PDB file of C-alpha atoms in Angstrom:
ATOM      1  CA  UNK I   1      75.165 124.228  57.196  1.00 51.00           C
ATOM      2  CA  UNK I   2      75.779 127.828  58.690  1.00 63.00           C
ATOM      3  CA  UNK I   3      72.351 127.662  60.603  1.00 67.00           C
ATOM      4  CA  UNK I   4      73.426 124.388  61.882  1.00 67.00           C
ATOM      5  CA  UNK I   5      77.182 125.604  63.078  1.00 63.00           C
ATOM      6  CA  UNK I   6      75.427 128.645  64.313  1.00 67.00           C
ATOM      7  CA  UNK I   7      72.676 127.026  66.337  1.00 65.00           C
ATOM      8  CA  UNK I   8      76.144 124.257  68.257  1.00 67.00           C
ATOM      9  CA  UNK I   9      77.602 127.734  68.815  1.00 67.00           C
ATOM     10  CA  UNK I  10      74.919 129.068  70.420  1.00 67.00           C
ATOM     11  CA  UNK I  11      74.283 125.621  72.341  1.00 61.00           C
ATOM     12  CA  UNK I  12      77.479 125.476  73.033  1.00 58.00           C
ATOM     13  CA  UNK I  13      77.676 128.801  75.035  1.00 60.00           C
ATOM     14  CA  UNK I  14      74.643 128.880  76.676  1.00 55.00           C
ATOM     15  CA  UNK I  15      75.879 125.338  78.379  1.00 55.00           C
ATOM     16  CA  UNK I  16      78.686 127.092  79.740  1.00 51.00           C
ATOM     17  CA  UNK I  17      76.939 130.262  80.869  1.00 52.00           C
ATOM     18  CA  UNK I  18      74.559 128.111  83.010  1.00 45.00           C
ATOM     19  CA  UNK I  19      77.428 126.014  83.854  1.00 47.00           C
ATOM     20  CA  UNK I  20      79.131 128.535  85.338  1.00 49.00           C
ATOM     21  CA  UNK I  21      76.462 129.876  87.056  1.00 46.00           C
ATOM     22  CA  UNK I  22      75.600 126.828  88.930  1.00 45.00           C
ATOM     23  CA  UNK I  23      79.208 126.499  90.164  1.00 49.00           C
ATOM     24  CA  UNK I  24      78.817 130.305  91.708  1.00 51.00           C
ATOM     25  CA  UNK I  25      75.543 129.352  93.429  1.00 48.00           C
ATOM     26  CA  UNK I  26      77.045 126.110  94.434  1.00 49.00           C
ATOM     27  CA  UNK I  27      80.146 127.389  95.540  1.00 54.00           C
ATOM     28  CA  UNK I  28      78.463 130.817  97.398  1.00 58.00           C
ATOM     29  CA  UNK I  29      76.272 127.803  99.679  1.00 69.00           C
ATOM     30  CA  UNK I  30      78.609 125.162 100.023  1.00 78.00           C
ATOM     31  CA  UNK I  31      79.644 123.592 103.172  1.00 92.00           C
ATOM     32  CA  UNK I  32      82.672 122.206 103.914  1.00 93.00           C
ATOM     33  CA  UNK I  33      83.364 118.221 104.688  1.00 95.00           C
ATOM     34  CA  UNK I  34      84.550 116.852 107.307  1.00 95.00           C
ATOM     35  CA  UNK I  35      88.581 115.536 107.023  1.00 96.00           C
ATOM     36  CA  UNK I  36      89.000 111.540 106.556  1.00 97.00           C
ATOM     37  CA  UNK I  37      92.013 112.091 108.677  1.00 98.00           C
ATOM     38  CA  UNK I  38      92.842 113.171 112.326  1.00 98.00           C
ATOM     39  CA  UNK I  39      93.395 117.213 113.086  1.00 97.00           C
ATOM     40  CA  UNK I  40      95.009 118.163 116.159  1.00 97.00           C
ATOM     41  CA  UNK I  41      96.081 121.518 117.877  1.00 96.00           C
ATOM     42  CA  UNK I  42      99.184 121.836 117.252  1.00 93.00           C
ATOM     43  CA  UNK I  43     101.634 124.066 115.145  1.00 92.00           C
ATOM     44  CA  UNK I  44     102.996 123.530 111.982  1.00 92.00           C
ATOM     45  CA  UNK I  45     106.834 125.283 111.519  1.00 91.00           C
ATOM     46  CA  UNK I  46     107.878 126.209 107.909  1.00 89.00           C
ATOM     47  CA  UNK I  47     111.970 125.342 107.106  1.00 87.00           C
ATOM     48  CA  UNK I  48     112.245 129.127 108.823  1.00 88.00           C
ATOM     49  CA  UNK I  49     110.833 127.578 111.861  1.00 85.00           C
ATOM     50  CA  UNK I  50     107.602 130.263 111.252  1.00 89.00           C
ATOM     51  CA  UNK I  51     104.388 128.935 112.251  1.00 90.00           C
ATOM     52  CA  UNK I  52     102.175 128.405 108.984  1.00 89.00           C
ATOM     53  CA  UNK I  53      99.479 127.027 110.922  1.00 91.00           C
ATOM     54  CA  UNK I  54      98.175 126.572 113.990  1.00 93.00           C
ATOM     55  CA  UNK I  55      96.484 122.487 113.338  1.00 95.00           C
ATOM     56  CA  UNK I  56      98.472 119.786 111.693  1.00 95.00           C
ATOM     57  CA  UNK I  57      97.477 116.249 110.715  1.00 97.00           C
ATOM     58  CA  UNK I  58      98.033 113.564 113.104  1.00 97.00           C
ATOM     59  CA  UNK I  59     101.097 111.716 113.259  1.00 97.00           C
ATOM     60  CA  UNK I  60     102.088 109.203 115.870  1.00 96.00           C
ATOM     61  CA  UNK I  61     105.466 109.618 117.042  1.00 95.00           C
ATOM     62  CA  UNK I  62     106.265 105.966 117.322  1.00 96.00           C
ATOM     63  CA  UNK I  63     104.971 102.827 114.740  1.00 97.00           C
ATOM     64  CA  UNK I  64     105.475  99.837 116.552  1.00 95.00           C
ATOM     65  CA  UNK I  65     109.501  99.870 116.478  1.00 95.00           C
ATOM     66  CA  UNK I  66     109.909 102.611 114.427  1.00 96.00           C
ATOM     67  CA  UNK I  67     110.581 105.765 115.992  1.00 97.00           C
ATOM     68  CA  UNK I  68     110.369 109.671 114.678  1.00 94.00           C
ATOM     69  CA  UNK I  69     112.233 112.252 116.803  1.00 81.00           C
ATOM     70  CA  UNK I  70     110.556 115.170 115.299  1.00 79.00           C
ATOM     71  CA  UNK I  71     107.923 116.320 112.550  1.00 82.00           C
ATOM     72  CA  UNK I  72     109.424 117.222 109.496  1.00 84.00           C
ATOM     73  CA  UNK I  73     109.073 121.310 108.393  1.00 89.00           C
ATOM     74  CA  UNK I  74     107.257 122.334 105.330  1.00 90.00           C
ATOM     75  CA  UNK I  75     109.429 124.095 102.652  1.00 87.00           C
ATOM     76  CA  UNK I  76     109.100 127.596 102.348  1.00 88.00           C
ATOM     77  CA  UNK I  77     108.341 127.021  98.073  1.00 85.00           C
ATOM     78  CA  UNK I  78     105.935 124.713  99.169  1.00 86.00           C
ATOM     79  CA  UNK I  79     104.103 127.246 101.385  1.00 86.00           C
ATOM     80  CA  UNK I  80     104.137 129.883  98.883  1.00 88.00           C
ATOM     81  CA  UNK I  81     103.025 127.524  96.285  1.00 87.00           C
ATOM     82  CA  UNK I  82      99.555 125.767  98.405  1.00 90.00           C
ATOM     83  CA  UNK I  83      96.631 127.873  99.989  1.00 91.00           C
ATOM     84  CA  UNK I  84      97.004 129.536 103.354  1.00 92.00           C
ATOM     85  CA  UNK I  85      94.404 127.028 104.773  1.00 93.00           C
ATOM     86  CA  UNK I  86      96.333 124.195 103.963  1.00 94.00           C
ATOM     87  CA  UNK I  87      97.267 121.746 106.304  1.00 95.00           C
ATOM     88  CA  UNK I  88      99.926 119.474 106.780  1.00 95.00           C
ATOM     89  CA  UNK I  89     101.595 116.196 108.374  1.00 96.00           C
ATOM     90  CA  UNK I  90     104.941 114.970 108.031  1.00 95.00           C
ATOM     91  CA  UNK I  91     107.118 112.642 109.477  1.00 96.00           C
ATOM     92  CA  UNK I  92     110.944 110.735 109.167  1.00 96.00           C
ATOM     93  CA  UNK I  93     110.223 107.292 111.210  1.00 97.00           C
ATOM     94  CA  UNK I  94     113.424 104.837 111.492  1.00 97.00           C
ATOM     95  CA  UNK I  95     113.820 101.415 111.989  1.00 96.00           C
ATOM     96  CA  UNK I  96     116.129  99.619 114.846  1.00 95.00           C
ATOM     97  CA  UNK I  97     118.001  97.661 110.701  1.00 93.00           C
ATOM     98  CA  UNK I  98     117.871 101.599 109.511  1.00 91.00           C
ATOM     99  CA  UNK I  99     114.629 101.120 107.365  1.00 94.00           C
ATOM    100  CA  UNK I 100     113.737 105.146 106.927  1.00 95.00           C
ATOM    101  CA  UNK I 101     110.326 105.854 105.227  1.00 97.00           C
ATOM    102  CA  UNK I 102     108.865 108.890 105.410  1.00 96.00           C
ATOM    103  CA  UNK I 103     104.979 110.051 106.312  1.00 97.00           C
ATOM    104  CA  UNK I 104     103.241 112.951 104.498  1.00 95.00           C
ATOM    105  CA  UNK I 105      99.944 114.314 104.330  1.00 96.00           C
ATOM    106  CA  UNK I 106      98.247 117.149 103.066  1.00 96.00           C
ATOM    107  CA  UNK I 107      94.910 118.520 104.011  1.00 97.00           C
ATOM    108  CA  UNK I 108      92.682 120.548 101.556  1.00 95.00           C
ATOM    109  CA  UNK I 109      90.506 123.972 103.166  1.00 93.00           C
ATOM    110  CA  UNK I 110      88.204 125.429 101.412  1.00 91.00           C
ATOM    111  CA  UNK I 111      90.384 125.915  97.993  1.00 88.00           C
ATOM    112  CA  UNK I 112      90.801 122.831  96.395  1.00 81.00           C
ATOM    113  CA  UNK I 113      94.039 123.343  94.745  1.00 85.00           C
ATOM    114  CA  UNK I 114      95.894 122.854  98.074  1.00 87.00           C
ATOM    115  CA  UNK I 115      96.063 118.897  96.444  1.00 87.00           C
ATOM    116  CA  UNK I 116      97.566 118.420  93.084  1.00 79.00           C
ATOM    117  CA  UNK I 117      99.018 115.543  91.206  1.00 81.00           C
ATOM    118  CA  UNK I 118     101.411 113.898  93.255  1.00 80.00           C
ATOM    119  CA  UNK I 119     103.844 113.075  90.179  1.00 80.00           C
ATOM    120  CA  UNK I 120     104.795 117.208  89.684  1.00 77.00           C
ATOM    121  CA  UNK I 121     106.177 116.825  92.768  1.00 77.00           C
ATOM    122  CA  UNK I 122     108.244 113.984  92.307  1.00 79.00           C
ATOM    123  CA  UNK I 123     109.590 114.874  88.931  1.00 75.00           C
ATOM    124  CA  UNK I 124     110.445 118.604  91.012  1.00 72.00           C
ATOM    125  CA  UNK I 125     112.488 116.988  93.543  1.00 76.00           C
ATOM    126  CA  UNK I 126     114.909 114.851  90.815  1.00 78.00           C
ATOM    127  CA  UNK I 127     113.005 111.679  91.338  1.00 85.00           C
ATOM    128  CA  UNK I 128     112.531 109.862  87.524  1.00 89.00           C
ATOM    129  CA  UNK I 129     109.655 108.033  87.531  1.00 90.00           C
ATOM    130  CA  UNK I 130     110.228 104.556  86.132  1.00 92.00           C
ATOM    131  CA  UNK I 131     106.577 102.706  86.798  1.00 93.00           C
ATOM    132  CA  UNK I 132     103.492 102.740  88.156  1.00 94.00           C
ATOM    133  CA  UNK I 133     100.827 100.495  89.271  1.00 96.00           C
ATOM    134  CA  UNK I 134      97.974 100.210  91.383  1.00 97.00           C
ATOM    135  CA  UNK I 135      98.422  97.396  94.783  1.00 97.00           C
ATOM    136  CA  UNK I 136      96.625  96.747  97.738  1.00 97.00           C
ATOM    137  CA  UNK I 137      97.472  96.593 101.385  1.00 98.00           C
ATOM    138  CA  UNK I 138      95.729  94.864 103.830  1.00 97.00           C
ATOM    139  CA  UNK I 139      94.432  97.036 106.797  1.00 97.00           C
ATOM    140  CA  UNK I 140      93.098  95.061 110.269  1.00 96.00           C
ATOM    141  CA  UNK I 141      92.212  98.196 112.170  1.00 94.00           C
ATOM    142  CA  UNK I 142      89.445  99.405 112.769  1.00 95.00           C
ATOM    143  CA  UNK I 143      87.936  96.265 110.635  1.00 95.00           C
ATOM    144  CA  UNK I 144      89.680  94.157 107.820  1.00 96.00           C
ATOM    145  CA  UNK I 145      89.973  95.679 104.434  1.00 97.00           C
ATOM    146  CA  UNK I 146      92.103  96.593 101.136  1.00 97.00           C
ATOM    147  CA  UNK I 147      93.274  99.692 101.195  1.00 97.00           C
ATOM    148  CA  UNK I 148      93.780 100.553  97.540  1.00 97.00           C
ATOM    149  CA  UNK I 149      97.212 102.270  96.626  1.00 98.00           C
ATOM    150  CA  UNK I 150      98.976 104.245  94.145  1.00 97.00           C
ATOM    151  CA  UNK I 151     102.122 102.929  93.443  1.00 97.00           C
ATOM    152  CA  UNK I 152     105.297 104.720  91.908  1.00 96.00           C
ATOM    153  CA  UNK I 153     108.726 103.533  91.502  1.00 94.00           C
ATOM    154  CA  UNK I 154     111.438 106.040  90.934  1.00 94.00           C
ATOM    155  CA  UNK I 155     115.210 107.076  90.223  1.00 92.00           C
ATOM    156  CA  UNK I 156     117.855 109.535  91.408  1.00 89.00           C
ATOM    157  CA  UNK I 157     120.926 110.299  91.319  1.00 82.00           C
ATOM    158  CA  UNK I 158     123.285 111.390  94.759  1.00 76.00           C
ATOM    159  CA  UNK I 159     126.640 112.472  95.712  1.00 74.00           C
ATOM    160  CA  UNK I 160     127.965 110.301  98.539  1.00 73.00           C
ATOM    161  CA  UNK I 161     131.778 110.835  99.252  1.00 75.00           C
ATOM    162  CA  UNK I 162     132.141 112.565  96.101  1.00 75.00           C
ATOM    163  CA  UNK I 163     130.772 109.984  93.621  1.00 79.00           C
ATOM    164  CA  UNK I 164     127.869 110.027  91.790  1.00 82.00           C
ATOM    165  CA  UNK I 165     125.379 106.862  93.366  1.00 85.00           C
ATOM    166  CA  UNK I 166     121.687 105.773  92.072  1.00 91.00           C
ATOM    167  CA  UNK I 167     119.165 104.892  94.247  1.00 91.00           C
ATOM    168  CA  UNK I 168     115.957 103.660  93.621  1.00 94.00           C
ATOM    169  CA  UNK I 169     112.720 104.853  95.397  1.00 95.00           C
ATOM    170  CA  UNK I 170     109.257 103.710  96.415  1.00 96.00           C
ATOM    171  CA  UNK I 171     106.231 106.044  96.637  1.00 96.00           C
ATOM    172  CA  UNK I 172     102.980 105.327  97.808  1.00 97.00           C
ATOM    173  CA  UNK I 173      99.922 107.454  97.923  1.00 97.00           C
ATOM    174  CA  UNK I 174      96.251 107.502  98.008  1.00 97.00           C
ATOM    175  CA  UNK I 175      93.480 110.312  98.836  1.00 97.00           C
ATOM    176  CA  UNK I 176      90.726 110.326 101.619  1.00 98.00           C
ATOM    177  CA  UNK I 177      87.796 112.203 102.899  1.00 97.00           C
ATOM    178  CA  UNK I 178      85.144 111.450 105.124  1.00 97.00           C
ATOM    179  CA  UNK I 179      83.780 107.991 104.012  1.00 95.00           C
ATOM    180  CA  UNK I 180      85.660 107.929 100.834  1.00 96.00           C
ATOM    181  CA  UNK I 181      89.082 106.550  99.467  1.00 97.00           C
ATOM    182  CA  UNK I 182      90.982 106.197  95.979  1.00 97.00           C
ATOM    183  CA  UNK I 183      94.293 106.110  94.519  1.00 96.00           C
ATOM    184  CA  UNK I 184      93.195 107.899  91.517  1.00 95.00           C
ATOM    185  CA  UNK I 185      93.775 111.875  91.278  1.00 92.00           C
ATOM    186  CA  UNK I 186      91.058 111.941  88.225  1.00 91.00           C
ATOM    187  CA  UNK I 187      88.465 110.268  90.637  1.00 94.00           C
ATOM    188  CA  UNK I 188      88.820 112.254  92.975  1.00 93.00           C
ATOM    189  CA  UNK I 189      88.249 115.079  90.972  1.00 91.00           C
ATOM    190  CA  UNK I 190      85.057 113.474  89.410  1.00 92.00           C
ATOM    191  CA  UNK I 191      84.030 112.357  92.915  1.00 92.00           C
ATOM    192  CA  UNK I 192      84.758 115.973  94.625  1.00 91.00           C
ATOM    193  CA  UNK I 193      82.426 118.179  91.630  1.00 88.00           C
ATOM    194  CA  UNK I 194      79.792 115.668  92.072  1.00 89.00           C
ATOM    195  CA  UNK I 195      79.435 115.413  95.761  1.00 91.00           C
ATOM    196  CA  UNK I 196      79.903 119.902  95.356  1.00 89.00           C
ATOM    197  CA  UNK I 197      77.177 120.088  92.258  1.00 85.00           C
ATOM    198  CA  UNK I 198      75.073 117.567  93.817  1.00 88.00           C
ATOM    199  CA  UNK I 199      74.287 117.983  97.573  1.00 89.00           C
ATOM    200  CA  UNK I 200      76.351 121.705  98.153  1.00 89.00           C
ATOM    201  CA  UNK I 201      79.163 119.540  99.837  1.00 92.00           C
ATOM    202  CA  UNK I 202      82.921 120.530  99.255  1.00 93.00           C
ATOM    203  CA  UNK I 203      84.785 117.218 100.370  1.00 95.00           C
ATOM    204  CA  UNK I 204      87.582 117.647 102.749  1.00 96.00           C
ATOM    205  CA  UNK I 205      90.430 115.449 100.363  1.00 97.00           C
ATOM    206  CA  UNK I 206      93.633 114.514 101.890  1.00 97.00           C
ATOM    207  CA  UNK I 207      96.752 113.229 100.274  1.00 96.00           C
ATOM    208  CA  UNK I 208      98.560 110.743 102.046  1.00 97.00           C
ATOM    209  CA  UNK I 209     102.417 109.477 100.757  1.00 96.00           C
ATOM    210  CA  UNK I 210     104.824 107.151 101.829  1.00 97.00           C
ATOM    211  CA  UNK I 211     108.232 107.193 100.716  1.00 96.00           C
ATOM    212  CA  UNK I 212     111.401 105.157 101.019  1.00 97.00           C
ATOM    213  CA  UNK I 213     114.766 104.754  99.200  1.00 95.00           C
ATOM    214  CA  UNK I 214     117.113 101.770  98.732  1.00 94.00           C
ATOM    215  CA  UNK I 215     119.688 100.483  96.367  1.00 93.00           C
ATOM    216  CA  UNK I 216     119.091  99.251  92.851  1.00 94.00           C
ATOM    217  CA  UNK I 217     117.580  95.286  93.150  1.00 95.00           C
ATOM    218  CA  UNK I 218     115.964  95.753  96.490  1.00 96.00           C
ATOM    219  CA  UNK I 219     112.164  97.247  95.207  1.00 96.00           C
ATOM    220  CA  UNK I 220     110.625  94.298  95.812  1.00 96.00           C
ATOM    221  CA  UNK I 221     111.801  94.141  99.411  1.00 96.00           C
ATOM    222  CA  UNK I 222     111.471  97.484 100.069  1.00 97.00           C
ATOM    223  CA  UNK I 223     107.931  97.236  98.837  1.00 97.00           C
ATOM    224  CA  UNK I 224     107.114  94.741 100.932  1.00 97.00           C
ATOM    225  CA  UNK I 225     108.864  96.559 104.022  1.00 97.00           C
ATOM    226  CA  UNK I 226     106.886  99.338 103.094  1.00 97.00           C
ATOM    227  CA  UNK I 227     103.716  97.556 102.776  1.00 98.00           C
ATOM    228  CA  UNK I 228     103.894  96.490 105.996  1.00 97.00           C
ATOM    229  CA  UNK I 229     104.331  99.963 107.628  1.00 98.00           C
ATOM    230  CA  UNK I 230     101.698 101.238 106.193  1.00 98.00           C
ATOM    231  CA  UNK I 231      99.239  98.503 107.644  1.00 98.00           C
ATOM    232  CA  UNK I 232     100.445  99.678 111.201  1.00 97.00           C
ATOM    233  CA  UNK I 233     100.624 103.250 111.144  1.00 98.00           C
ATOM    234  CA  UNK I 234      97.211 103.634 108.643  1.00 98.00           C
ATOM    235  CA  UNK I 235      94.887 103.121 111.959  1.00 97.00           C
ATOM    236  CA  UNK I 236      96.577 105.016 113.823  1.00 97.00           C
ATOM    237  CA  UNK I 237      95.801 108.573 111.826  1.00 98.00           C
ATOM    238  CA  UNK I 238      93.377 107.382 109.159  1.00 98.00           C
ATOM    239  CA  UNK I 239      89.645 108.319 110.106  1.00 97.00           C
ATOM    240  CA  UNK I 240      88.007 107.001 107.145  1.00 97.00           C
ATOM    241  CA  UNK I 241      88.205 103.056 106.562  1.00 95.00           C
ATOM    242  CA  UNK I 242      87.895 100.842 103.681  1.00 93.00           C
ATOM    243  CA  UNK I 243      84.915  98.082 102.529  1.00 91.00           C
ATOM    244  CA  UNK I 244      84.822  95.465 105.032  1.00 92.00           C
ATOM    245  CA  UNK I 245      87.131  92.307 103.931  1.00 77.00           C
ATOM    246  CA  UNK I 246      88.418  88.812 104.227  1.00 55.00           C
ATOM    247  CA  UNK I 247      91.983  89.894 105.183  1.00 51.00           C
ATOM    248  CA  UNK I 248      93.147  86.301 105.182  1.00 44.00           C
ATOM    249  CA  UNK I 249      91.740  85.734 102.062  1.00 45.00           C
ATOM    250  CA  UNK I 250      93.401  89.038 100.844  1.00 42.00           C
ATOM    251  CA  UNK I 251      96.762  87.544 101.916  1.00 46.00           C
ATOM    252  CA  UNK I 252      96.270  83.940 100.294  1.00 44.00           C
ATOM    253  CA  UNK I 253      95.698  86.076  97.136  1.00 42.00           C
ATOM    254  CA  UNK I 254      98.726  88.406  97.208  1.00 43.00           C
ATOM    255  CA  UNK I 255     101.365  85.226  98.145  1.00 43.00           C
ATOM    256  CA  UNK I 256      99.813  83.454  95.338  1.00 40.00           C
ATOM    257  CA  UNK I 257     100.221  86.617  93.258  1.00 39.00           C
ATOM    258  CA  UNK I 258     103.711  86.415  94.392  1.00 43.00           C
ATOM    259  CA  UNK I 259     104.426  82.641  92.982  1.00 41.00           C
TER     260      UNK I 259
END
């Protein structure tokens, strides 16, 4: 019994040591991936209007008729927190009936910690998550097919005129690199250390959100809403695109869904 404990011991470490030194040769000759999303040369401002980086991630500054005055600064916290290399994307669009969503996007370097699990963040900013589910959104551009999405429907509580209002909130997210999309942080993972183990590749993942507030009662048109804006504006920054698809068919299924 001791000569068999000993011998899953010794098994056990040796796994790791070569483990471990496989990720130091991988990492000392890896190369890093091309971005699934647009890069462009301009600055990124901090909420100290200090440049934090000289590229950002491609926003339009007008959806069809939604318009964005400006891009939206990156907390100092948040700096502090992600890798210098980091970059980021942000945007505030509005609508001419005062349908607000928000835009962000966050693009890894070369450490991979610059993208985390999107629900710390939430849960950070006073947003109680209250579901979650996985939906699909039909994309024409740059050829039809279902983007898949991480859905996550929240709670919060604000002041407004001195009284104490909830508001219920939509949040949408998925991650993409060259040639590859998923809604799932744990995938990506998975995906990321086999593409680096396997062919010395360190994929280039970016974190795309959507978010949007209303009152209590209105998800389901907000979703919708929000659905909808993300099937415009996706083509416009999005580099990587999903599995062609029948998006007609995609929509017969979804109303049905609906019924």
């Amino acid at each position: 019994m001791n000569r068999r404990l000993t011998s899953i011991i010794i098994g056990f470490f040796l796994l790791v040591g070569i483990t471990a030194i496989m990720l130091v040769r991988v990492r000392s000759n890896y190369v890093l991936g091309k971005p699934g999303v647009k890069l462009v040369d301009e600055p990124t401002y901090n909420s100290e209007t200090n440049v934090i980086s000289k590229v950002s991630a491609y926003l339009p500054a007008r959806v069809e008729n939604l318009v964005s005055d400006r891009t939206e600064p990156v907390s100092v916290v948040e700096q502090n927190w992600l890798p210098p290399d980091t970059v980021y994307g942000r945007r505030i669009y509005t609508a001419p009936d005062r349908f607000q969503a928000m835009i962000s996007i966050v693009v890894m370097g070369t450490d991979r910690t610059s993208i985390h699990k999107p629900e710390y963040c939430l849960t950070g900013q006073g947003q109680r998550i209250v579901g979650s589910e996985v939906i699909t959104v039909p994309i024409a551009k740059p050829h039809p097919y279902e983007l898949k999405v991480m859905k996550l429907s929240t709670r919060s509580q604000r002041a407004i005129n001195g009284q104490t209002v909830e508001r219920s909130g939509i949040f949408m997210y998925w991650f993409v690199a060259d040639g590859v999309l998923t809604p799932d942080h744990k995938e990506r993972m998975w995906l990321m250390g086999k593409e680096l183990v396997t062919s010395g590749l360190l994929q280039r993942w970016a974190y795309v959100a959507y978010f949007a507030m209303c009152a209590p009662g209105e998800e389901e048109m907000l979703t919708n809403r929000m659905k909808e804006f993300i099937a415009a504006s996706v083509p416009e920054f999005q580099l990587t695109a999903g599995v062609p698809g029948n998006l007609a068919e995609a929509g017969q299924q979804q109303k049905l869904a609906q019924n």
